[in-house]
Short mmCIF file of C-alpha atoms in Angstrom, two decimals:
data_model
loop_
_atom_site.label_atom_id
_atom_site.label_comp_id
_atom_site.label_asym_id
_atom_site.label_seq_id
_atom_site.Cartn_x
_atom_site.Cartn_y
_atom_site.Cartn_z
CA UNK G 1 53.90 -77.76 -26.94
CA UNK G 2 55.72 -81.08 -27.09
CA UNK G 3 55.34 -83.42 -24.33
CA UNK G 4 58.14 -83.67 -21.77
CA UNK G 5 59.29 -87.12 -23.28
CA UNK G 6 59.99 -85.60 -26.44
CA UNK G 7 61.64 -82.62 -25.45
CA UNK G 8 65.52 -82.25 -26.45
CA UNK G 9 67.78 -80.46 -23.94
CA UNK G 10 70.91 -78.29 -25.35
CA UNK G 11 73.46 -77.50 -23.00
CA UNK G 12 76.72 -75.63 -23.93
CA UNK G 13 78.97 -73.03 -22.54
CA UNK G 14 82.11 -70.80 -23.34
CA UNK G 15 84.87 -69.50 -21.37
CA UNK G 16 85.07 -65.77 -20.83
CA UNK G 17 88.68 -65.32 -21.40
CA UNK G 18 89.86 -63.08 -24.13
CA UNK G 19 88.08 -61.68 -27.06
CA UNK G 20 85.42 -63.64 -29.05
CA UNK G 21 86.64 -64.96 -32.32
CA UNK G 22 85.57 -66.79 -35.28
CA UNK G 23 86.35 -70.22 -33.59
CA UNK G 24 83.83 -69.37 -30.95
CA UNK G 25 81.10 -68.54 -33.64
CA UNK G 26 81.86 -71.65 -35.51
CA UNK G 27 82.31 -73.90 -32.80
CA UNK G 28 79.62 -72.90 -30.34
CA UNK G 29 77.60 -69.73 -30.85
CA UNK G 30 75.99 -70.47 -34.38
CA UNK G 31 74.96 -73.89 -33.22
CA UNK G 32 73.44 -72.16 -30.00
CA UNK G 33 71.34 -69.92 -31.92
CA UNK G 34 70.24 -72.41 -34.25
CA UNK G 35 68.78 -74.78 -31.38
CA UNK G 36 67.30 -71.94 -29.47
CA UNK G 37 64.92 -71.11 -32.41
CA UNK G 38 63.58 -74.73 -32.28
CA UNK G 39 60.39 -75.10 -30.26
CA UNK G 40 61.10 -78.76 -29.25
CA UNK G 41 64.45 -78.05 -27.69
CA UNK G 42 64.98 -76.53 -24.21
CA UNK G 43 68.22 -74.54 -24.49
CA UNK G 44 70.69 -73.68 -21.42
CA UNK G 45 73.93 -71.47 -21.79
CA UNK G 46 76.47 -70.51 -19.55
CA UNK G 47 79.52 -68.28 -19.57
CA UNK G 48 82.41 -70.31 -17.65
CA UNK G 49 84.71 -68.23 -15.71
CA UNK G 50 87.52 -69.98 -14.14
CA UNK G 51 88.37 -67.48 -11.68
CA UNK G 52 85.12 -67.31 -9.96
#
């Protein structure tokens, strides 16, 4: 496991309005999956809901 000084944090989120589309995949989801598979990256994800 990498030391805390070498860990990269990845934070991203998408809105929950509407149906997911190609733009969601190309712009966010694809990169999120790629970073989640790296052991040197701490990944955090959220679904933003403006009505909450």
